[in-house]
XYZ file of C-alpha atoms in Angstrom:
779
model
C 38.612 12.813 -64.690
C 38.645 12.508 -60.917
C 37.434 9.365 -59.202
C 34.293 10.057 -57.215
C 33.875 8.008 -54.001
C 30.269 7.243 -53.130
C 29.668 6.386 -49.435
C 26.559 4.321 -48.904
C 25.053 4.191 -45.466
C 23.264 0.964 -44.672
C 19.644 1.498 -43.565
C 17.844 -1.033 -41.388
C 14.188 -1.163 -40.378
C 13.312 -2.210 -36.849
C 10.206 -2.733 -34.792
C 10.944 -1.777 -31.178
C 8.548 -2.981 -28.480
C 8.766 -1.212 -25.124
C 7.029 -2.568 -22.045
C 6.693 -0.810 -18.740
C 5.013 2.285 -17.385
C 4.940 3.963 -20.781
C 1.346 5.074 -21.301
C -0.101 8.268 -19.907
C 3.307 9.640 -18.899
C 4.397 11.555 -22.020
C 6.364 8.646 -23.448
C 5.351 8.958 -27.102
C 6.146 12.700 -27.245
C 9.486 11.897 -25.642
C 10.197 9.268 -28.321
C 9.175 11.771 -31.000
C 11.563 14.428 -29.711
C 14.490 11.997 -29.512
C 13.755 10.749 -33.037
C 13.591 14.328 -34.346
C 16.904 15.202 -32.723
C 18.573 12.114 -34.200
C 17.014 12.438 -37.643
C 15.241 9.069 -37.385
C 12.256 8.376 -39.655
C 9.298 6.230 -38.594
C 6.337 6.175 -36.237
C 5.364 5.461 -32.629
C 2.045 4.271 -31.255
C 0.335 3.063 -28.085
C -0.935 -0.486 -28.007
C -2.345 -2.563 -25.195
C 0.965 -4.412 -24.976
C 3.142 -1.299 -24.764
C 4.647 1.362 -26.985
C 5.603 0.232 -30.488
C 8.183 2.045 -32.621
C 8.605 1.293 -36.325
C 11.624 3.141 -37.673
C 14.446 3.271 -40.178
C 17.942 3.501 -38.716
C 21.394 4.244 -40.031
C 24.406 2.316 -38.756
C 24.771 2.739 -34.991
C 21.716 4.949 -34.602
C 19.527 2.154 -33.266
C 21.834 1.414 -30.334
C 22.167 5.128 -29.462
C 18.390 5.541 -29.762
C 17.765 2.690 -27.311
C 20.377 4.050 -24.928
C 18.711 7.467 -24.878
C 15.322 5.874 -24.214
C 16.710 4.066 -21.169
C 18.594 7.072 -19.822
C 16.329 10.041 -20.640
C 12.742 8.777 -20.374
C 10.175 10.847 -18.379
C 10.550 10.759 -14.591
C 7.237 9.002 -14.004
C 7.906 6.397 -16.705
C 9.697 3.110 -16.141
C 10.990 0.687 -18.754
C 10.828 -3.018 -18.014
C 11.876 -4.412 -21.366
C 12.873 -3.309 -24.867
C 12.696 -5.854 -27.680
C 13.776 -5.366 -31.297
C 12.793 -7.374 -34.337
C 13.369 -6.758 -38.071
C 10.602 -4.830 -39.813
C 9.525 -4.247 -43.407
C 10.503 -0.898 -44.899
C 7.651 1.596 -45.285
C 9.741 4.329 -46.931
C 9.106 6.825 -44.161
C 9.606 10.528 -44.933
C 9.173 11.806 -41.364
C 8.617 10.619 -37.790
C 5.059 10.681 -36.514
C 2.823 9.672 -33.617
C -0.118 7.598 -34.729
C -3.383 6.740 -32.886
C -3.352 3.874 -30.380
C -4.570 0.392 -31.206
C -5.969 -2.335 -28.996
C -4.732 -5.336 -30.957
C -3.309 -7.550 -28.245
C -4.364 -9.167 -25.013
C -0.835 -8.554 -23.731
C -1.238 -5.440 -21.600
C 1.327 -2.834 -20.656
C 1.346 -0.937 -17.386
C -1.342 1.606 -16.560
C -0.083 4.772 -14.927
C -1.085 5.528 -11.347
C -2.555 8.932 -10.515
C 0.178 11.581 -10.437
C 0.434 14.670 -8.215
C 0.132 18.030 -9.971
C 3.546 19.091 -11.267
C 5.368 22.415 -10.670
C 4.999 23.409 -14.331
C 1.219 23.154 -14.131
C 1.155 25.147 -10.891
C 3.048 27.915 -12.721
C 0.673 27.692 -15.695
C -2.244 28.497 -13.359
C -0.654 31.913 -12.912
C 0.461 32.656 -16.470
C -1.960 30.997 -18.924
C -5.120 33.049 -19.480
C -7.415 30.093 -20.106
C -6.088 28.268 -17.041
C -5.859 31.032 -14.470
C -6.530 29.358 -11.092
C -7.972 26.351 -12.921
C -8.303 23.564 -10.299
C -8.126 20.597 -12.709
C -4.993 21.564 -14.595
C -2.769 18.713 -15.798
C -0.309 17.702 -18.489
C 1.458 14.601 -19.771
C 3.570 14.607 -16.590
C 0.793 14.850 -13.998
C -2.873 14.487 -13.174
C -5.417 11.673 -12.890
C -4.689 8.380 -14.632
C -5.862 5.142 -12.984
C -8.851 6.793 -11.318
C -10.319 7.823 -14.697
C -9.252 5.015 -17.057
C -11.966 2.683 -18.334
C -10.165 0.697 -21.015
C -6.917 0.398 -22.969
C -5.161 1.713 -24.884
C -5.070 4.886 -22.810
C -6.815 7.481 -24.951
C -9.315 10.162 -23.976
C -12.354 8.350 -25.313
C -11.573 5.442 -22.973
C -11.510 7.619 -19.839
C -14.115 9.490 -17.834
C -12.924 12.647 -19.627
C -14.676 11.462 -22.785
C -17.704 13.592 -21.916
C -15.715 16.837 -22.017
C -15.171 18.272 -25.507
C -11.932 20.219 -25.833
C -12.062 23.894 -26.656
C -9.928 25.171 -29.588
C -7.071 26.211 -27.281
C -6.884 22.806 -25.612
C -7.260 21.030 -28.944
C -4.301 22.992 -30.315
C -2.144 21.937 -27.346
C -3.364 18.351 -27.557
C -2.320 18.037 -31.206
C 0.975 19.939 -30.961
C 3.713 17.363 -30.512
C 6.050 20.017 -29.112
C 3.586 21.028 -26.412
C 3.797 19.603 -22.887
C 0.117 18.717 -23.154
C 0.390 16.768 -26.391
C -2.002 13.828 -26.003
C -2.552 14.560 -22.299
C -5.825 12.699 -22.056
C -7.330 14.602 -19.067
C -6.387 17.930 -20.741
C -8.828 20.752 -19.939
C -9.115 24.411 -18.989
C -11.592 26.891 -17.518
C -13.557 26.922 -20.786
C -14.059 23.215 -21.423
C -13.078 21.115 -18.417
C -14.509 19.736 -15.183
C -15.638 22.109 -12.454
C -16.553 22.099 -8.787
C -20.070 22.652 -7.509
C -22.166 22.230 -4.387
C -25.611 20.738 -4.057
C -27.894 22.371 -1.540
C -31.432 21.109 -1.842
C -30.352 19.812 -5.281
C -29.515 23.336 -6.453
C -26.051 23.550 -7.970
C -23.817 26.587 -7.358
C -20.800 27.091 -9.609
C -17.866 29.493 -9.748
C -14.601 28.225 -8.349
C -13.470 31.425 -6.655
C -16.775 31.745 -4.820
C -16.743 28.102 -3.784
C -13.128 28.340 -2.622
C -13.997 31.351 -0.462
C -16.941 29.474 1.053
C -14.913 26.357 1.789
C -12.047 28.344 3.299
C -14.395 30.381 5.474
C -16.097 27.250 6.832
C -12.763 25.585 7.614
C -11.586 28.762 9.325
C -14.763 28.758 11.423
C -14.115 25.211 12.614
C -16.527 23.373 10.358
C -16.072 19.983 8.657
C -16.448 19.775 4.891
C -16.437 16.931 2.359
C -14.532 17.421 -0.906
C -14.302 15.207 -3.970
C -10.687 14.444 -4.847
C -8.857 12.252 -7.360
C -9.953 8.813 -6.208
C -12.782 9.666 -3.852
C -14.065 12.167 -1.334
C -12.105 13.498 1.635
C -13.331 14.916 4.936
C -11.446 18.093 5.827
C -11.106 20.374 8.847
C -8.612 22.591 10.680
C -5.949 20.401 12.301
C -5.406 23.038 15.008
C -9.065 23.213 16.069
C -10.016 20.762 18.836
C -13.765 21.189 18.322
C -13.472 20.663 14.579
C -11.504 17.442 15.068
C -14.055 16.229 17.613
C -16.869 16.964 15.180
C -15.022 15.099 12.431
C -14.825 12.022 14.675
C -18.588 12.212 15.148
C -19.189 12.510 11.397
C -16.850 9.673 10.515
C -17.935 7.539 13.491
C -14.295 6.941 14.396
C -13.452 6.912 18.118
C -9.677 7.057 18.265
C -7.972 6.043 15.015
C -5.490 8.782 14.002
C -6.381 11.137 11.183
C -4.191 11.866 8.171
C -2.930 15.409 7.709
C -1.977 17.520 4.709
C 0.627 20.182 5.517
C 1.183 23.498 3.804
C 4.715 22.584 2.664
C 7.761 20.603 3.707
C 9.218 23.477 5.721
C 6.054 23.718 7.820
C 5.898 19.959 8.202
C 9.404 19.929 9.649
C 8.201 22.227 12.441
C 5.751 19.570 13.628
C 7.576 16.323 12.827
C 11.037 14.861 12.412
C 11.715 14.264 8.695
C 14.812 12.489 7.379
C 16.097 12.569 3.819
C 14.273 9.446 2.630
C 11.012 10.545 4.223
C 11.331 13.930 2.508
C 11.889 12.210 -0.849
C 8.736 10.131 -0.360
C 6.680 13.141 0.720
C 7.708 15.240 -2.282
C 7.612 12.450 -4.874
C 5.007 12.413 -7.639
C 3.262 9.584 -5.778
C 2.517 11.819 -2.737
C 1.787 9.110 -0.131
C 0.902 9.610 3.513
C 4.152 9.124 5.451
C 4.179 8.170 9.143
C 6.501 10.551 10.983
C 7.624 11.022 14.566
C 5.813 13.978 16.080
C 7.812 17.008 17.235
C 5.094 19.521 18.114
C 1.420 19.024 19.081
C -1.592 19.784 16.918
C -5.212 19.786 18.063
C -6.123 17.297 20.747
C -7.844 14.310 19.164
C -5.870 14.264 15.911
C -3.789 11.262 16.989
C -4.809 10.207 20.523
C -2.213 8.099 22.325
C 0.217 8.332 19.410
C 3.693 9.767 19.022
C 3.477 9.676 15.220
C 1.528 11.604 12.603
C 0.357 10.459 9.168
C 1.417 13.349 6.927
C 1.284 14.265 3.253
C 1.868 17.304 1.102
C -0.606 18.881 -1.349
C -1.120 16.898 -4.548
C -4.121 18.663 -6.140
C -4.390 22.342 -7.104
C -7.237 22.875 -4.649
C -4.963 21.818 -1.772
C -2.543 24.620 -2.677
C -5.467 27.047 -2.960
C -6.664 26.226 0.566
C -3.312 27.118 2.032
C -3.219 30.334 0.002
C -6.384 31.417 1.777
C -5.825 29.868 5.199
C -3.096 30.728 7.708
C -3.169 27.317 9.411
C -0.166 24.968 9.027
C -2.122 21.779 8.361
C -5.534 20.357 7.619
C -6.980 17.038 8.615
C -7.729 15.273 5.321
C -9.073 11.798 5.901
C -10.858 9.335 3.627
C -14.396 10.405 2.830
C -16.358 7.519 4.237
C -18.223 6.457 7.323
C -16.046 3.940 9.156
C -15.972 0.480 7.558
C -17.520 1.687 4.284
C -15.570 2.235 1.045
C -14.498 5.780 0.223
C -17.355 7.662 -1.482
C -16.811 8.494 -5.166
C -20.155 9.828 -6.443
C -22.431 12.695 -5.504
C -25.102 10.210 -4.472
C -22.772 8.292 -2.139
C -21.393 11.492 -0.614
C -24.822 13.009 -0.014
C -26.072 9.756 1.506
C -23.128 9.456 3.902
C -22.495 13.109 4.768
C -25.675 15.030 3.954
C -26.761 16.977 7.029
C -23.584 16.001 8.888
C -21.023 18.354 7.346
C -21.247 22.060 6.640
C -20.688 21.669 2.901
C -20.080 18.958 0.310
C -17.928 20.107 -2.600
C -18.451 17.943 -5.682
C -16.906 18.002 -9.119
C -18.249 16.598 -12.380
C -15.277 14.490 -13.526
C -16.477 10.928 -12.822
C -14.237 8.609 -10.814
C -14.167 5.187 -12.431
C -11.701 3.485 -10.097
C -12.081 4.175 -6.387
C -8.664 4.739 -4.799
C -7.589 5.797 -1.289
C -4.420 7.622 -0.274
C -1.392 5.352 0.115
C 0.435 5.049 3.443
C 4.070 4.185 4.169
C 6.772 4.496 6.780
C 10.541 4.528 6.391
C 12.557 1.878 8.241
C 16.290 2.564 8.233
C 16.160 4.362 4.907
C 13.821 1.839 3.291
C 10.271 2.975 2.413
C 7.780 0.329 3.551
C 4.236 0.526 2.229
C 1.416 -0.082 4.670
C -1.437 0.754 2.293
C -0.758 0.578 -1.441
C -3.241 2.613 -3.431
C -3.154 6.108 -5.021
C 0.158 6.827 -6.707
C 1.193 3.155 -6.807
C -1.698 1.126 -8.222
C -1.881 -0.475 -10.743
C 1.907 -0.499 -11.251
C 2.760 -4.238 -11.460
C 5.418 -6.501 -10.033
C 7.447 -8.711 -12.330
C 7.860 -12.450 -11.868
C 10.699 -14.632 -13.135
C 8.145 -17.107 -14.476
C 4.760 -16.827 -16.128
C 1.767 -16.247 -13.885
C -0.664 -15.911 -16.777
C -4.295 -16.530 -15.881
C -3.860 -16.767 -12.094
C -6.400 -14.804 -10.057
C -5.649 -14.383 -6.338
C -8.471 -13.361 -4.014
C -6.465 -12.116 -1.018
C -7.432 -12.255 2.628
C -10.288 -10.901 4.749
C -8.778 -7.809 6.366
C -7.192 -4.846 4.522
C -7.912 -6.814 1.356
C -6.431 -6.493 -2.079
C -6.673 -9.003 -4.917
C -4.152 -9.658 -7.693
C -4.068 -11.131 -11.164
C -1.297 -12.610 -13.262
C -0.695 -11.305 -16.758
C 2.221 -12.911 -18.553
C 5.171 -12.337 -16.242
C 3.535 -9.501 -14.308
C 1.565 -9.514 -11.063
C -0.997 -6.712 -11.018
C -2.245 -5.910 -7.534
C -5.492 -4.063 -6.959
C -5.926 -0.876 -5.006
C -6.627 -1.109 -1.260
C -10.127 -2.535 -0.793
C -10.507 -2.729 3.011
C -12.003 -5.253 5.401
C -14.457 -7.624 3.717
C -17.025 -7.557 6.469
C -19.975 -5.689 4.945
C -21.921 -5.719 1.712
C -20.702 -2.318 0.503
C -17.019 -3.252 0.739
C -17.656 -6.661 -0.791
C -19.438 -4.980 -3.709
C -16.425 -2.679 -4.166
C -14.230 -5.805 -4.134
C -16.183 -7.699 -6.804
C -16.733 -4.588 -8.923
C -13.005 -3.788 -8.910
C -12.149 -7.385 -9.765
C -14.448 -7.266 -12.776
C -12.975 -3.956 -13.925
C -9.389 -5.195 -13.604
C -10.197 -8.263 -15.679
C -11.633 -6.085 -18.436
C -8.938 -3.408 -18.296
C -6.055 -5.865 -18.421
C -7.631 -8.267 -20.942
C -7.541 -10.979 -18.308
C -9.130 -14.412 -18.537
C -8.825 -16.481 -15.352
C -7.418 -19.995 -15.715
C -6.574 -20.822 -12.118
C -7.873 -19.368 -8.855
C -5.986 -19.021 -5.570
C -7.388 -18.068 -2.172
C -6.707 -18.288 1.549
C -6.910 -21.574 3.407
C -9.662 -20.200 5.650
C -12.973 -21.325 4.110
C -15.110 -18.665 5.815
C -13.352 -15.589 4.466
C -15.632 -13.790 2.029
C -12.728 -13.768 -0.412
C -12.446 -17.558 -0.150
C -16.178 -17.980 -0.603
C -16.112 -15.796 -3.718
C -13.217 -17.862 -5.062
C -15.191 -21.051 -4.459
C -18.253 -19.612 -6.159
C -16.261 -18.527 -9.215
C -14.395 -21.844 -9.393
C -17.667 -23.725 -9.472
C -19.320 -21.342 -11.919
C -16.379 -21.261 -14.375
C -15.203 -24.819 -13.661
C -11.700 -23.649 -12.840
C -9.132 -25.224 -10.516
C -8.921 -23.599 -7.081
C -5.864 -23.727 -4.817
C -5.937 -22.722 -1.160
C -2.701 -21.263 0.187
C -1.841 -21.209 3.872
C -2.052 -17.626 5.112
C 1.472 -17.258 6.517
C 3.093 -19.016 3.601
C 1.451 -16.372 1.387
C 2.892 -13.662 3.634
C 6.388 -15.086 3.187
C 5.934 -15.527 -0.563
C 4.882 -11.904 -0.997
C 8.212 -10.757 0.391
C 10.064 -13.375 -1.673
C 8.247 -12.217 -4.812
C 9.279 -8.620 -4.208
C 12.959 -9.555 -4.131
C 12.812 -12.362 -6.700
C 13.894 -15.032 -4.202
C 13.448 -18.522 -5.626
C 15.670 -20.534 -3.271
C 14.456 -21.818 0.117
C 14.616 -19.168 2.863
C 13.917 -18.933 6.562
C 10.660 -16.983 6.876
C 9.595 -15.338 10.126
C 5.909 -14.480 9.916
C 4.277 -12.661 12.821
C 0.696 -11.417 12.727
C -2.677 -11.607 14.416
C -4.449 -14.522 12.828
C -4.398 -17.056 10.016
C -5.731 -20.577 9.749
C -3.047 -23.231 10.080
C -2.835 -26.667 8.518
C -3.593 -28.235 11.900
C -6.832 -26.268 12.308
C -5.382 -23.927 14.930
C -4.880 -20.182 14.598
C -1.314 -19.417 13.585
C 0.575 -16.146 13.814
C 4.051 -16.675 15.293
C 5.737 -18.817 12.645
C 9.206 -19.903 11.550
C 9.180 -21.557 8.113
C 11.660 -23.037 5.724
C 9.909 -22.237 2.478
C 10.031 -21.438 -1.197
C 7.282 -20.717 -3.719
C 6.329 -24.405 -3.920
C 5.805 -25.226 -0.254
C 6.956 -24.800 3.315
C 7.972 -26.650 6.435
C 6.962 -25.269 9.803
C 10.192 -25.449 11.788
C 9.015 -23.692 14.941
C 6.286 -21.451 16.297
C 5.295 -19.528 19.374
C 3.637 -21.678 22.004
C -0.072 -22.327 21.526
C -2.218 -20.348 23.963
C -5.985 -20.367 24.538
C -7.916 -17.615 22.770
C -10.923 -17.184 25.114
C -13.992 -16.150 23.162
C -12.285 -16.413 19.783
C -12.567 -13.092 17.912
C -13.911 -11.484 21.087
C -10.407 -11.736 22.541
C -9.108 -9.572 19.676
C -11.497 -6.798 20.728
C -10.747 -7.225 24.447
C -6.978 -7.621 24.956
C -7.443 -8.220 28.694
C -8.719 -11.678 27.807
C -5.314 -12.626 26.382
C -3.579 -11.216 29.451
C -5.697 -13.494 31.628
C -5.242 -16.404 29.215
C -1.440 -16.194 29.248
C -1.201 -15.947 33.013
C -3.751 -18.667 33.643
C -2.139 -20.979 31.089
C 1.257 -20.613 32.752
C -0.212 -20.689 36.268
C 1.061 -17.198 37.013
C -0.676 -14.715 39.342
C -3.064 -12.148 37.893
C -2.041 -8.622 39.012
C -4.406 -6.801 41.310
C -4.359 -3.802 38.976
C -5.860 -5.895 36.151
C -8.509 -7.342 38.492
C -9.506 -3.856 39.578
C -9.847 -2.581 36.004
C -11.662 -5.595 34.529
C -13.449 -7.099 37.500
C -13.033 -10.389 39.324
C -16.143 -12.009 37.873
C -15.228 -11.592 34.163
C -11.712 -12.875 34.872
C -13.079 -15.920 36.708
C -15.425 -16.606 33.806
C -12.546 -16.503 31.312
C -10.487 -18.900 33.444
C -13.420 -21.309 33.542
C -13.809 -21.117 29.750
C -10.146 -22.012 29.382
C -10.312 -24.879 31.853
C -13.430 -26.324 30.226
C -12.174 -25.588 26.691
C -15.351 -23.695 25.839
C -14.912 -21.449 22.775
C -11.187 -21.232 23.368
C -9.364 -22.119 20.141
C -5.588 -22.352 20.312
C -3.390 -19.678 18.803
C 0.327 -19.149 18.233
C -0.280 -15.504 17.327
C 2.406 -12.952 18.119
C -0.228 -10.243 17.816
C -2.123 -11.671 20.767
C 1.035 -11.477 22.897
C 1.231 -7.757 22.146
C -2.428 -7.558 23.209
C -1.693 -9.342 26.473
C 1.192 -7.072 27.430
C -0.715 -3.934 26.419
C -3.402 -4.977 28.866
C -1.029 -6.056 31.648
C 0.665 -2.660 31.538
C -2.696 -0.848 31.596
C -2.160 0.646 28.139
C -5.192 -0.948 26.456
C -7.760 -3.358 27.890
C -10.413 -2.903 25.185
C -9.723 -2.049 21.525
C -11.863 0.263 19.434
C -10.062 -0.527 16.179
C -7.922 -3.190 14.545
C -4.514 -3.697 16.221
C -5.062 -0.770 18.590
C -3.433 -2.489 21.576
C -0.177 -3.436 19.766
C 0.017 0.023 18.191
C -0.414 1.803 21.528
C 2.104 -0.547 23.126
C 4.691 0.461 20.541
C 3.820 4.140 20.892
C 4.366 3.908 24.650
C 8.004 2.791 24.331
C 10.350 4.833 26.523
C 13.441 6.193 24.832
C 16.742 4.660 25.847
C 18.609 1.372 25.722
C 17.031 -1.386 27.791
C 18.121 -4.964 28.300
C 15.884 -7.733 26.966
C 13.947 -9.938 29.327
C 15.265 -13.506 29.652
C 13.572 -15.727 27.098
C 15.646 -18.825 27.948
C 17.773 -19.810 30.872
C 20.545 -17.799 29.221
C 20.096 -14.033 29.535
C 22.552 -13.202 26.783
C 21.321 -14.056 23.293
C 24.771 -14.889 21.904
C 25.404 -17.099 24.906
C 22.079 -18.781 24.285
C 23.006 -19.445 20.671
C 26.265 -21.084 21.705
C 24.307 -23.385 24.014
C 21.649 -24.401 21.515
C 21.644 -27.905 22.941
C 20.083 -26.603 26.151
C 16.883 -28.237 27.319
C 15.226 -24.841 27.550
C 11.807 -24.902 25.883
C 12.955 -21.982 23.754
C 14.915 -24.389 21.606
C 12.035 -26.796 21.176
C 9.520 -26.532 18.343
C 7.233 -24.505 20.616
C 8.717 -21.217 21.838
C 7.309 -20.235 25.222
C 7.403 -16.673 26.473
C 6.630 -17.668 30.035
C 10.035 -16.355 31.279
C 9.233 -13.010 29.684
C 5.863 -12.760 31.380
C 7.356 -13.767 34.728
C 9.837 -10.898 34.414
C 7.115 -8.466 33.367
C 5.040 -9.371 36.413
C 8.054 -8.672 38.581
C 8.548 -5.281 36.903
C 4.899 -4.442 37.470
C 5.181 -5.351 41.123
C 8.225 -3.096 41.434
C 6.421 -0.189 39.781
C 8.448 -0.101 36.558
C 6.742 2.340 34.123
C 4.744 0.814 31.226
C 7.008 2.556 28.702
C 10.085 0.748 29.979
C 8.253 -2.581 30.061
C 7.154 -2.006 26.464
C 10.701 -1.104 25.422
C 12.128 -4.223 27.073
C 9.472 -6.457 25.496
C 10.194 -5.114 22.009
C 13.922 -5.572 22.557
C 13.298 -9.093 23.823
C 11.220 -10.094 20.829
C 13.813 -8.767 18.383
C 16.603 -10.713 20.112
C 14.444 -13.824 20.276
C 13.732 -13.691 16.552
C 17.345 -13.309 15.457
C 18.493 -15.984 17.896
C 15.946 -18.433 16.520
C 16.734 -17.436 12.938
C 20.435 -17.978 13.525
C 19.738 -21.438 14.937
C 17.514 -22.401 11.989
C 20.046 -21.158 9.449
C 22.626 -23.507 10.950
C 20.180 -26.418 10.753
C 19.186 -25.849 7.122
C 20.818 -24.994 3.843
C 19.078 -21.617 3.774
C 21.213 -18.482 3.846
C 18.574 -15.736 3.757
C 15.789 -14.595 6.071
C 12.542 -12.874 5.131
C 10.081 -11.336 7.548
C 6.433 -10.553 6.940
C 3.087 -10.256 8.671
C 1.243 -7.358 10.275
C 3.431 -7.329 13.396
C 6.253 -5.930 11.284
C 4.290 -2.727 10.730
C 5.797 -2.140 14.166
C 8.647 0.179 13.179
C 10.552 -0.356 16.425
C 10.576 -4.111 15.957
C 11.494 -3.957 12.272
C 14.327 -1.466 12.669
C 15.692 -3.424 15.632
C 15.825 -6.525 13.450
C 17.515 -4.574 10.661
C 20.266 -3.555 13.095
C 20.668 -7.011 14.617
C 20.791 -8.888 11.320
C 23.161 -6.351 9.785
C 25.498 -6.644 12.781
C 25.780 -10.381 12.141
C 25.919 -10.118 8.319
C 22.772 -12.211 7.890
C 20.790 -11.178 4.776
C 17.390 -9.897 5.910
C 14.596 -9.035 3.474
C 11.751 -6.841 4.690
C 8.554 -6.004 2.780
C 8.875 -2.640 1.072
C 6.843 -2.277 -2.139
C 4.335 -4.906 -0.990
C 2.711 -4.309 2.426
C 3.703 -6.723 5.191
C 0.097 -6.824 6.399
C -2.743 -8.781 4.803
C -2.805 -6.340 1.864
C 0.173 -8.270 0.520
C -1.417 -11.717 0.810
C -2.797 -11.728 -2.751
C 0.662 -11.205 -4.242
C 1.963 -14.107 -2.170
C -0.935 -16.287 -3.297
C -0.263 -15.573 -6.947
C 3.453 -16.311 -6.476
C 2.551 -19.757 -5.155
C 2.632 -22.820 -7.399
C 2.412 -26.543 -6.776
C 4.283 -27.547 -9.915
C 7.334 -28.753 -7.964
C 8.303 -30.709 -4.908
C 8.038 -29.268 -1.433
C 11.248 -27.827 -0.006
C 13.620 -30.329 1.574
C 12.707 -31.124 5.168
C 15.244 -30.888 7.954
């Protein structure tokens, strides 16, 4: 009798917890397919704290299973952590996907809205029940954040709950091998959302007919309003001057550039310069607006005074359909709102804002729960830098090295966002806007309430800006009193620095250069040209730009000529005749008297106001019609070429200046005066040097000044890294110049990328702040 050898394979049961962007992106079907291929038995489900896998593994299978999850997960998904713990055997006979549960207050990531995928665009041609269907989607694309109402992410907790699936869609939804398995917005021509128009409250349906009407009106030079993923858009022909002019009248926007959607990348390259990184951003599933250098003109009025265009590619089926019917290369597609109001999301809001002003308003009947604008970015030396973080990015969180549980940050006043802390994640809101009217403030408080519900958030500590009069600070104070919660106020520019530090996980003290327009300082003055030694616990103000009078306070922000006069009068320099002729002798005399008598002239160290002053001195912008218009136009005016910096100390060469740091020049004092720069600019003006060259030299000067000062401060402290932040670094010329200069000297420089450098990033910096440690060592 032969000996029979029995080989027993050890079976182990594991519970695998996966956190990250794993809901609404086809993650469970992916897990199912991998398990089927590997012969693994068990189950997978969505919970509020992530995806949970309970499974039985043979020797070695568990490690291979985890490896495949990390390496093969869906493109849109991201895995932050995978944890394994022993589990009780359930004697599984198969692998299955089970319904989601909302057991925990620990919340996983919620997927942002995703551009329509190529597979779905093909399905519109081949699938009978989806021929030309404008709301097609699958587990890899379509609306997510804009429609979600609660977690876990299932259809009944979205605004699609009112649409009952037809048998065909139901079959796809329940077929684990189908690309639309558990695609929550799943729909088709028979059962899904549809477009309609309201004319005298009479609805007209039929997509093909509506598409023909819309296309005809655009072709004829009309402006239309169309409901999109996160709100309405205003649309017109980007090649039609009259249409663009009419759009400005409808939107009540004088000169701010409009965003454009181009037919395709090939067409876009005909009108702009696009590098490899910019192309990757444009074609990504996030589909942001990307700021690009213009190559070829479009209609006059699209981007007055600008050399850049804000461009995107189609991300909804209807965008592709427009270009099928229209021969034009691009359409203006700007946020659907009257200036200063939130983007419209409902039929009532759209009719109220645009009724009688546009040729047609195209609605659809899928409700938008979360209002969300298009995102905006630019690429600086191969690094994408967000300017507005919204559709395609929100509410994807940032991860902290320490717990931020229960912290609610209220943000700033302009370009506001708020943020909340959940465990070790910082969840930033979508772009809210400027908190200066009731409608935007209502959007702010409504969104804050919805985030708290969606992410199972209970506030324990509140954080706001130091400025007590910001509406965000007032709301924080009201909530602190009502809920009896502790409230911390964080200095504005420290929050800017911390936002950049949070993005890169920097815990050690760094040199922070923060340049922006305004922020209340600890001394009661207006800061904005700051050099800090800081970490997340505190900061020391090592240096700053010289204080200058701000005649008329906020009025000076709207009228840059006031800062030109202020700088020259403060330094006892002559006021150019050209400025007197443009502004008038009497207003200039009045401003000088205000400064002398210290009447409504707070002091400011703002770098932004220096840009204002030079924009006015060069005749580029004396009066602004929008936020930061003067600095933006000053940058846009830069002449191409290499230009020497102006002297900003008694040493013309920056390296020479660094070697003579013991000089008595005021540059090396705590206050950094730009008087030598202004003296040189006045001389250039007198000699008839073009404004573009003056602008180029000023930008070069500021970049050299900043690295020279940073180098000096690094030698005086134990810091080894430099971060920059603040709205002035939206200036691409300045930022890229600093990238070159710091790289040439091997000094680590960290620039805001995923978190905007402007005030939209303030909330993340506030939430990163803590007082549970000593302030950084003073030098």
